[in-house]
């Protein structure tokens, strides 16, 4: 048989290796062969026989790699080689041809000769060891602008092997290496010249990475959440995770394909993105918004106007709380079951003494609810002045002391007004002094006030 003209053929043309026994011998041309996956291997050998054997006495010759029950198995009967193996002899010269070789074909191949005499056979051993390798493109940076691509195999191919390079399926060059620009988005592969087999896997820079969140991009505070970055690339890409919305410098979080939150918190809310990079290029993913659901934090209350106001004026209370989803708001007056108002803003128009008391707001969403601190609005003074005092988690006794202090101040002011008809020298003394009992109350309040939770008086 002549070698196939359609593909690369590996011929074995090295120093003969001779195995002989009682005049029998097989001369393999080479004992170790390296072939690229998809190519055709062509093995030749010569055999000798004892002088008393006529060539016609040799009734059969075949090649094998396996034995069954101690007997060699003809390659043509092995299903793994079906349609890919042919062999034959011309006189004392024999050959073996394997087309479209696979990595599973890596094995030791031997020739067996059988005569007309029952049980008489001879096997040339050791045989020929075939190693089948796939081609790979190795990438090496030449300088800041260029990359050098080299066609590589795991075993040493024939010195006569030539390589062909492909760019996006188009044949562009012959040679062992190829220079390409850094950051190229093209795909490069190589093959043996004349081979009908498979090319090497193509190398290329990362495509735009995709990002995903598991279980989802909207989760509950305390959940375990994993963000995954993936990109089609060869060689495989390296990944980096960042947090940022593109308006400022992003914060580097991880250099792994996955970003894991074992217990996600409300502070983790925000935009995330990843990059994928290999020797040929770098790409950035789209942003993914992580929404963490959590109940309202303790609401804060603001008052407008913030200064003292007169009876009949309007006062506007505003409640706000950090929450996701956004909270709804309800306003209450202490010791009343029915709410005074709903919504973030509560306005009291035409304020009178009846409106005096403690107010608070409640923020609520599907995750929970939270109440603000008390807001004391009291009308005091003969001039109808209204005072607003924030009370922050104080014990009831302290609240009562504050009310008594307010009363003392009011009494003092009243006394100061009445003293305007007295001699001028006593006016300043009256305004500067508190009643002794009020001084005691002031000291008690100061002692019981939590230093970390000070009142906010408006």
Coordinates of C-alpha atoms in Angstrom, one line a residue:
X1 CA 0.0 0.0 0.0
X2 CA 1.2 3.5 -0.7
X3 CA 0.8 6.3 1.8
X4 CA -2.3 8.4 1.7
X5 CA -1.8 11.5 -0.3
X6 CA -4.4 13.5 1.6
X7 CA -2.6 14.0 4.9
X8 CA 0.7 14.1 6.7
X9 CA 2.4 10.7 6.9
X10 CA 5.0 9.9 9.6
X11 CA 7.6 7.6 8.1
X12 CA 10.0 5.7 10.3
X13 CA 13.4 6.0 8.8
X14 CA 16.0 5.6 11.6
X15 CA 18.6 3.0 12.5
X16 CA 17.2 -0.5 12.3
X17 CA 16.5 -2.4 15.5
X18 CA 16.7 -6.2 15.1
X19 CA 15.1 -8.8 17.2
X20 CA 16.0 -12.4 16.3
X21 CA 15.4 -15.9 17.7
X22 CA 16.4 -19.2 16.0
X23 CA 16.7 -17.4 12.7
X24 CA 13.5 -15.3 13.1
X25 CA 13.9 -11.6 13.3
X26 CA 12.1 -8.2 12.8
X27 CA 13.9 -5.1 11.8
X28 CA 11.7 -2.1 13.0
X29 CA 12.9 1.2 11.4
X30 CA 12.2 3.1 14.7
X31 CA 11.2 2.1 18.2
X32 CA 9.8 5.5 19.4
X33 CA 7.5 7.6 17.3
X34 CA 5.8 10.9 18.0
X35 CA 2.8 11.8 15.9
X36 CA 0.4 14.8 15.9
X37 CA -3.2 14.0 16.6
X38 CA -5.2 13.7 13.4
X39 CA -2.2 12.8 11.3
X40 CA -1.4 9.4 9.6
X41 CA 1.4 7.1 10.9
X42 CA 3.2 4.8 8.5
X43 CA 5.4 2.1 10.1
X44 CA 7.6 -0.1 8.0
X45 CA 9.8 -3.1 8.9
X46 CA 11.6 -6.1 7.4
X47 CA 11.6 -9.6 8.8
X48 CA 13.9 -12.7 8.5
X49 CA 13.2 -16.4 8.9
X50 CA 15.2 -19.6 9.3
X51 CA 16.8 -21.0 6.2
X52 CA 14.5 -24.1 6.3
X53 CA 11.3 -21.9 6.0
X54 CA 9.9 -21.2 2.6
X55 CA 8.2 -17.8 2.2
X56 CA 5.0 -19.6 1.2
X57 CA 5.0 -21.3 4.6
X58 CA 4.2 -18.0 6.3
X59 CA 0.5 -17.9 6.0
X60 CA -0.3 -14.8 7.9
X61 CA 1.2 -11.5 9.2
X62 CA -0.6 -8.9 11.3
X63 CA 0.0 -6.1 13.9
X64 CA -1.4 -5.9 17.4
X65 CA -1.2 -4.0 20.7
X66 CA -3.3 -6.1 22.9
X67 CA -3.6 -9.8 23.9
X68 CA -6.6 -11.8 24.8
X69 CA -6.2 -15.1 26.6
X70 CA -2.5 -14.9 25.8
X71 CA -3.1 -14.5 22.1
X72 CA -2.4 -11.3 20.1
X73 CA -5.5 -9.5 18.8
X74 CA -5.4 -8.4 15.2
X75 CA -5.7 -4.6 14.9
X76 CA -8.2 -4.9 12.1
X77 CA -10.6 -6.7 14.5
X78 CA -10.3 -4.0 17.2
X79 CA -13.3 -1.7 17.1
X80 CA -11.2 1.2 18.3
X81 CA -9.3 1.1 15.0
X82 CA -12.2 0.3 12.8
X83 CA -11.7 1.8 9.3
X84 CA -8.4 3.4 10.3
X85 CA -5.9 0.6 10.0
X86 CA -4.4 -1.2 7.0
X87 CA -1.3 -3.4 6.8
X88 CA 0.4 -5.8 4.4
X89 CA 3.7 -7.2 3.3
X90 CA 5.6 -7.2 0.0
X91 CA 8.1 -10.0 0.2
X92 CA 9.8 -9.6 3.6
X93 CA 9.0 -6.0 3.9
X94 CA 5.8 -5.1 5.9
X95 CA 4.0 -1.9 6.8
X96 CA 1.3 -0.6 9.2
X97 CA -0.8 2.5 8.4
X98 CA -3.0 4.2 11.0
X99 CA -5.0 7.2 9.8
X100 CA -6.5 10.0 11.9
X101 CA -4.4 8.9 14.9
X102 CA -5.9 9.7 18.4
X103 CA -4.2 10.1 21.7
X104 CA -5.8 6.8 22.7
X105 CA -3.7 5.2 19.9
X106 CA -0.6 5.7 22.0
X107 CA 0.7 2.2 22.6
X108 CA 3.4 -0.4 21.6
X109 CA 2.8 -2.0 18.1
X110 CA 4.3 -5.4 17.2
X111 CA 4.3 -7.6 14.1
X112 CA 3.4 -11.3 14.4
X113 CA 4.3 -13.9 11.8
X114 CA 2.4 -17.2 11.6
X115 CA 3.4 -20.4 9.6
X116 CA 1.5 -23.3 8.3
X117 CA 2.6 -25.4 11.3
X118 CA -0.1 -25.3 14.1
X119 CA 1.0 -23.0 16.9
X120 CA 4.1 -21.9 15.2
X121 CA 4.4 -18.1 15.2
X122 CA 6.9 -15.4 15.9
X123 CA 6.5 -11.8 17.3
X124 CA 9.0 -9.1 16.9
X125 CA 9.4 -7.8 20.4
X126 CA 9.9 -5.1 21.7
X127 CA 7.9 -3.3 19.1
X128 CA 7.4 0.3 18.1
X129 CA 6.1 2.8 20.8
X130 CA 3.8 5.4 19.4
X131 CA 3.0 8.6 21.2
X132 CA 0.2 10.7 19.9
X133 CA 0.2 14.4 20.9
X134 CA -2.2 17.3 20.3
X135 CA -0.8 20.5 19.1
X136 CA -0.9 23.5 21.5
X137 CA -0.2 27.2 20.9
X138 CA 2.1 28.6 23.6
X139 CA 2.0 32.4 24.2
X140 CA 5.1 34.4 25.3
X141 CA 5.3 38.1 25.6
X142 CA 8.0 39.4 23.3
X143 CA 7.8 43.1 24.5
X144 CA 5.1 45.5 25.5
X145 CA 3.6 45.5 22.0
X146 CA 4.1 42.0 20.6
X147 CA 3.4 38.4 21.6
X148 CA 5.2 35.4 20.2
X149 CA 3.0 32.3 19.5
X150 CA 4.7 28.9 19.2
X151 CA 3.2 25.7 18.0
X152 CA 4.1 23.0 20.6
X153 CA 3.6 19.3 21.1
X154 CA 4.2 17.2 24.2
X155 CA 6.7 14.9 22.3
X156 CA 9.3 15.6 19.7
X157 CA 7.9 15.5 16.2
X158 CA 10.0 14.8 13.1
X159 CA 12.6 17.4 12.2
X160 CA 10.9 17.7 8.9
X161 CA 7.6 18.7 10.4
X162 CA 6.4 22.1 9.2
X163 CA 3.7 24.2 10.8
X164 CA 0.9 26.3 9.3
X165 CA -0.7 29.2 11.1
X166 CA -4.4 30.3 10.9
X167 CA -6.0 33.6 11.9
X168 CA -9.7 33.3 12.3
X169 CA -9.7 30.2 10.1
X170 CA -7.6 31.8 7.4
X171 CA -4.2 30.4 6.5
X172 CA -1.8 33.2 7.0
X173 CA 1.8 31.9 7.5
X174 CA 4.1 28.8 7.5
X175 CA 6.7 28.5 10.3
X176 CA 7.3 27.4 13.8
X177 CA 6.3 30.7 15.4
X178 CA 4.1 33.8 14.8
X179 CA 4.2 37.4 16.1
X180 CA 0.9 39.1 17.0
X181 CA 0.0 42.4 18.6
X182 CA -0.9 42.5 22.2
X183 CA -4.6 42.9 22.9
X184 CA -5.6 41.3 19.6
X185 CA -9.2 40.0 19.5
X186 CA -8.4 37.5 16.7
X187 CA -8.2 33.7 17.1
X188 CA -4.9 32.0 16.2
X189 CA -4.3 28.2 15.7
X190 CA -1.7 26.0 14.1
X191 CA -1.4 22.6 12.3
X192 CA 1.2 20.4 10.6
X193 CA 1.7 21.2 7.0
X194 CA -0.1 18.7 4.8
X195 CA -2.1 17.2 7.8
X196 CA -5.8 16.6 7.4
X197 CA -6.1 16.3 11.1
X198 CA -7.3 18.7 13.8
X199 CA -5.7 22.0 14.3
X200 CA -4.5 23.1 17.7
X201 CA -7.1 24.8 19.9
X202 CA -7.2 28.5 19.0
X203 CA -5.8 31.0 21.4
X204 CA -7.6 34.4 21.9
X205 CA -8.1 37.1 24.4
X206 CA -11.2 37.1 26.7
X207 CA -14.6 37.9 25.4
X208 CA -16.6 40.3 27.5
X209 CA -17.1 38.6 30.9
X210 CA -20.6 37.7 32.2
X211 CA -21.5 38.1 35.8
X212 CA -24.1 36.3 37.8
X213 CA -25.3 36.2 41.4
X214 CA -26.5 33.2 43.4
X215 CA -29.1 32.9 44.7
X216 CA -30.1 36.2 43.0
X217 CA -29.1 39.9 42.8
X218 CA -31.7 40.8 45.4
X219 CA -31.3 39.0 48.8
X220 CA -31.9 39.3 52.5
X221 CA -29.4 40.7 55.0
X222 CA -27.5 37.8 56.4
X223 CA -27.8 35.5 53.4
X224 CA -24.9 33.8 51.8
X225 CA -24.3 35.2 48.3
X226 CA -21.8 34.3 45.5
X227 CA -21.0 36.4 42.5
X228 CA -19.4 34.6 39.6
X229 CA -17.4 36.0 36.7
X230 CA -16.8 34.0 33.6
X231 CA -15.4 34.7 30.2
X232 CA -14.6 32.7 27.1
X233 CA -10.8 32.8 26.7
X234 CA -7.8 30.7 25.8
X235 CA -5.5 30.6 27.7
X236 CA -7.9 30.6 30.6
X237 CA -8.5 34.1 32.0
X238 CA -7.6 35.5 35.4
X239 CA -10.4 37.3 37.2
X240 CA -10.5 40.4 39.4
X241 CA -13.6 41.8 41.3
X242 CA -14.3 45.4 42.0
X243 CA -16.9 47.5 43.7
X244 CA -17.7 50.9 42.2
X245 CA -20.3 52.6 40.0
X246 CA -17.8 54.2 37.5
X247 CA -17.9 57.7 39.0
X248 CA -14.8 57.2 41.2
X249 CA -11.9 54.8 41.6
X250 CA -13.2 51.3 42.1
X251 CA -12.2 49.3 45.1
X252 CA -10.5 45.9 44.5
X253 CA -12.2 43.1 46.3
X254 CA -10.9 39.8 45.1
X255 CA -8.7 38.1 42.5
X256 CA -10.8 34.9 42.2
X257 CA -13.5 34.0 39.7
X258 CA -16.0 34.0 42.6
X259 CA -16.7 36.7 45.1
X260 CA -18.3 35.2 48.2
X261 CA -20.3 36.9 50.9
X262 CA -20.9 34.5 53.8
X263 CA -23.3 36.9 55.5
X264 CA -24.2 39.9 53.3
X265 CA -24.9 43.2 55.0
X266 CA -26.8 46.3 54.1
X267 CA -23.4 48.0 53.7
X268 CA -22.7 45.6 50.8
X269 CA -25.4 47.2 48.7
X270 CA -23.9 48.7 45.5
X271 CA -22.5 48.1 42.0
X272 CA -20.0 45.4 41.3
X273 CA -18.0 44.4 38.2
X274 CA -15.2 42.1 37.2
X275 CA -12.3 41.9 34.7
X276 CA -11.0 38.9 32.7
X277 CA -7.4 38.9 31.5
X278 CA -4.9 36.6 29.8
X279 CA -1.7 37.2 27.9
X280 CA -3.7 38.3 24.8
X281 CA -6.0 40.9 26.3
X282 CA -8.3 42.2 29.0
X283 CA -12.0 42.8 29.1
X284 CA -14.4 44.3 31.7
X285 CA -17.9 43.1 32.5
X286 CA -21.1 45.0 32.8
X287 CA -22.1 46.3 36.2
X288 CA -24.3 44.2 38.5
X289 CA -26.4 45.9 41.2
X290 CA -26.5 44.0 44.5
X291 CA -29.7 44.9 46.4
X292 CA -29.7 43.8 50.0
X293 CA -33.1 43.8 51.7
X294 CA -33.2 44.9 55.3
X295 CA -35.6 46.4 57.8
X296 CA -35.6 50.1 58.7
X297 CA -32.8 51.4 60.8
X298 CA -33.8 53.6 63.8
X299 CA -35.6 56.6 62.1
X300 CA -34.4 60.2 62.6
X301 CA -36.8 63.1 63.0
X302 CA -36.3 66.7 61.9
X303 CA -38.4 69.7 62.8
X304 CA -39.2 72.8 60.9
X305 CA -39.1 75.5 62.0
X306 CA -36.4 74.5 64.5
X307 CA -36.6 77.6 66.6
X308 CA -39.2 78.5 69.2
X309 CA -42.5 79.4 67.7
X310 CA -45.7 81.0 68.9
X311 CA -49.1 79.5 69.5
X312 CA -51.0 79.4 66.2
X313 CA -47.9 78.7 64.1
X314 CA -47.4 75.5 62.0
X315 CA -44.7 72.9 62.7
X316 CA -43.6 70.2 60.2
X317 CA -42.1 66.9 61.4
X318 CA -40.1 64.8 58.9
X319 CA -39.2 61.1 59.5
X320 CA -36.5 59.3 57.6
X321 CA -35.0 55.8 57.9
X322 CA -32.5 53.8 55.9
X323 CA -34.3 50.7 54.6
X324 CA -34.6 48.4 51.6
X325 CA -37.3 48.3 50.3
X326 CA -38.1 51.9 51.1
X327 CA -40.1 52.3 54.3
X328 CA -43.6 53.6 54.9
X329 CA -44.1 56.0 57.8
X330 CA -46.8 56.4 60.5
X331 CA -46.9 59.1 63.1
X332 CA -48.2 58.6 66.7
X333 CA -48.8 60.6 69.8
X334 CA -47.7 58.8 72.9
X335 CA -50.4 56.8 74.7
X336 CA -52.8 57.0 71.7
X337 CA -53.7 53.9 69.8
X338 CA -54.8 55.6 66.6
X339 CA -52.1 57.2 64.4
X340 CA -52.0 60.9 64.0
X341 CA -50.8 60.8 60.4
X342 CA -49.2 58.6 57.7
X343 CA -46.4 59.5 55.3
X344 CA -42.9 60.8 55.8
X345 CA -44.0 64.3 56.6
X346 CA -46.4 65.3 59.4
X347 CA -47.6 68.9 59.7
X348 CA -49.4 70.4 62.7
X349 CA -51.1 73.6 61.7
X350 CA -52.4 76.3 64.1
X351 CA -50.5 74.8 67.1
X352 CA -52.4 75.0 70.4
X353 CA -51.8 73.7 73.9
X354 CA -53.9 70.7 73.0
X355 CA -51.2 69.6 70.6
X356 CA -48.6 69.4 73.4
X357 CA -47.1 65.9 74.1
X358 CA -44.7 63.3 73.0
X359 CA -44.7 62.3 69.3
X360 CA -42.8 59.6 67.4
X361 CA -42.8 58.0 64.0
X362 CA -42.7 54.4 62.9
X363 CA -40.9 53.2 59.8
X364 CA -42.0 49.9 58.4
X365 CA -41.3 47.6 55.4
X366 CA -41.7 43.9 54.6
X367 CA -38.5 43.2 56.6
X368 CA -39.5 44.8 59.9
X369 CA -40.3 48.0 61.7
X370 CA -38.6 50.5 63.9
X371 CA -39.6 53.5 66.0
X372 CA -38.0 56.9 66.3
X373 CA -37.1 58.5 69.6
X374 CA -39.7 60.6 71.4
X375 CA -40.2 64.3 70.4
X376 CA -41.7 66.4 73.1
X377 CA -43.7 69.4 71.9
X378 CA -44.8 71.6 74.8
X379 CA -46.5 75.0 75.0
X380 CA -45.0 77.1 77.8
X381 CA -44.7 80.7 78.9
X382 CA -47.1 83.5 79.2
X383 CA -46.2 84.6 75.7
X384 CA -47.5 81.4 74.1
X385 CA -44.0 80.2 73.2
X386 CA -43.8 76.5 72.1
X387 CA -40.7 74.5 72.9
X388 CA -39.6 71.3 71.1
X389 CA -37.4 68.8 72.9
X390 CA -36.0 65.5 71.5
X391 CA -35.9 62.7 74.1
X392 CA -33.5 59.8 73.3
X393 CA -34.3 56.6 75.2
X394 CA -34.2 58.2 78.6
X395 CA -35.6 56.5 81.7
X396 CA -39.1 57.8 82.7
X397 CA -37.7 59.4 85.8
X398 CA -35.3 61.6 83.7
X399 CA -38.3 62.6 81.5
X400 CA -40.2 63.7 84.5
X401 CA -37.3 65.7 85.8
X402 CA -37.0 67.5 82.5
X403 CA -40.7 68.4 82.7
X404 CA -40.3 69.7 86.2
X405 CA -37.3 71.8 85.0
X406 CA -39.4 73.2 82.2
X407 CA -42.0 74.1 84.8
X408 CA -39.3 75.8 87.0
X409 CA -38.1 77.7 84.0
X410 CA -41.6 78.9 83.3
X411 CA -42.1 79.9 86.9
X412 CA -38.8 81.7 86.8
X413 CA -39.8 83.6 83.7
X414 CA -43.1 84.5 85.1
X415 CA -41.4 85.8 88.2
X416 CA -38.9 87.8 86.1
X417 CA -41.8 89.4 84.3
X418 CA -43.6 90.3 87.5
X419 CA -40.4 91.8 89.0
X420 CA -40.2 94.5 86.4
X421 CA -42.3 96.7 88.7
X422 CA -39.8 96.3 91.5
X423 CA -36.6 98.3 91.9
X424 CA -34.1 97.7 89.1
X425 CA -31.4 96.4 91.4
X426 CA -33.3 93.1 92.1
X427 CA -34.2 92.2 88.5
X428 CA -30.8 90.6 87.5
X429 CA -30.6 88.6 90.7
X430 CA -34.1 87.1 90.1
X431 CA -33.3 86.1 86.5
X432 CA -29.9 84.5 87.4
X433 CA -31.1 82.4 90.3
X434 CA -33.2 79.2 90.3
X435 CA -35.4 78.1 93.1
X436 CA -33.3 75.8 95.4
X437 CA -35.6 72.8 94.6
X438 CA -35.1 73.5 90.8
X439 CA -31.4 73.5 91.3
X440 CA -31.6 70.1 92.9
X441 CA -33.7 68.8 90.0
X442 CA -31.2 70.2 87.5
X443 CA -28.4 68.3 89.3
X444 CA -30.4 65.1 89.4
X445 CA -31.1 65.3 85.7
X446 CA -27.5 65.9 84.8
X447 CA -26.5 62.8 86.9
X448 CA -28.9 60.5 85.3
X449 CA -28.4 61.6 81.7
X450 CA -26.6 58.9 79.6
X451 CA -23.4 60.5 78.4
X452 CA -23.7 58.7 75.0
X453 CA -27.3 59.6 74.5
X454 CA -27.6 63.4 75.0
X455 CA -30.8 65.3 74.5
X456 CA -31.3 67.3 71.4
X457 CA -33.1 70.5 72.3
X458 CA -34.5 72.8 69.7

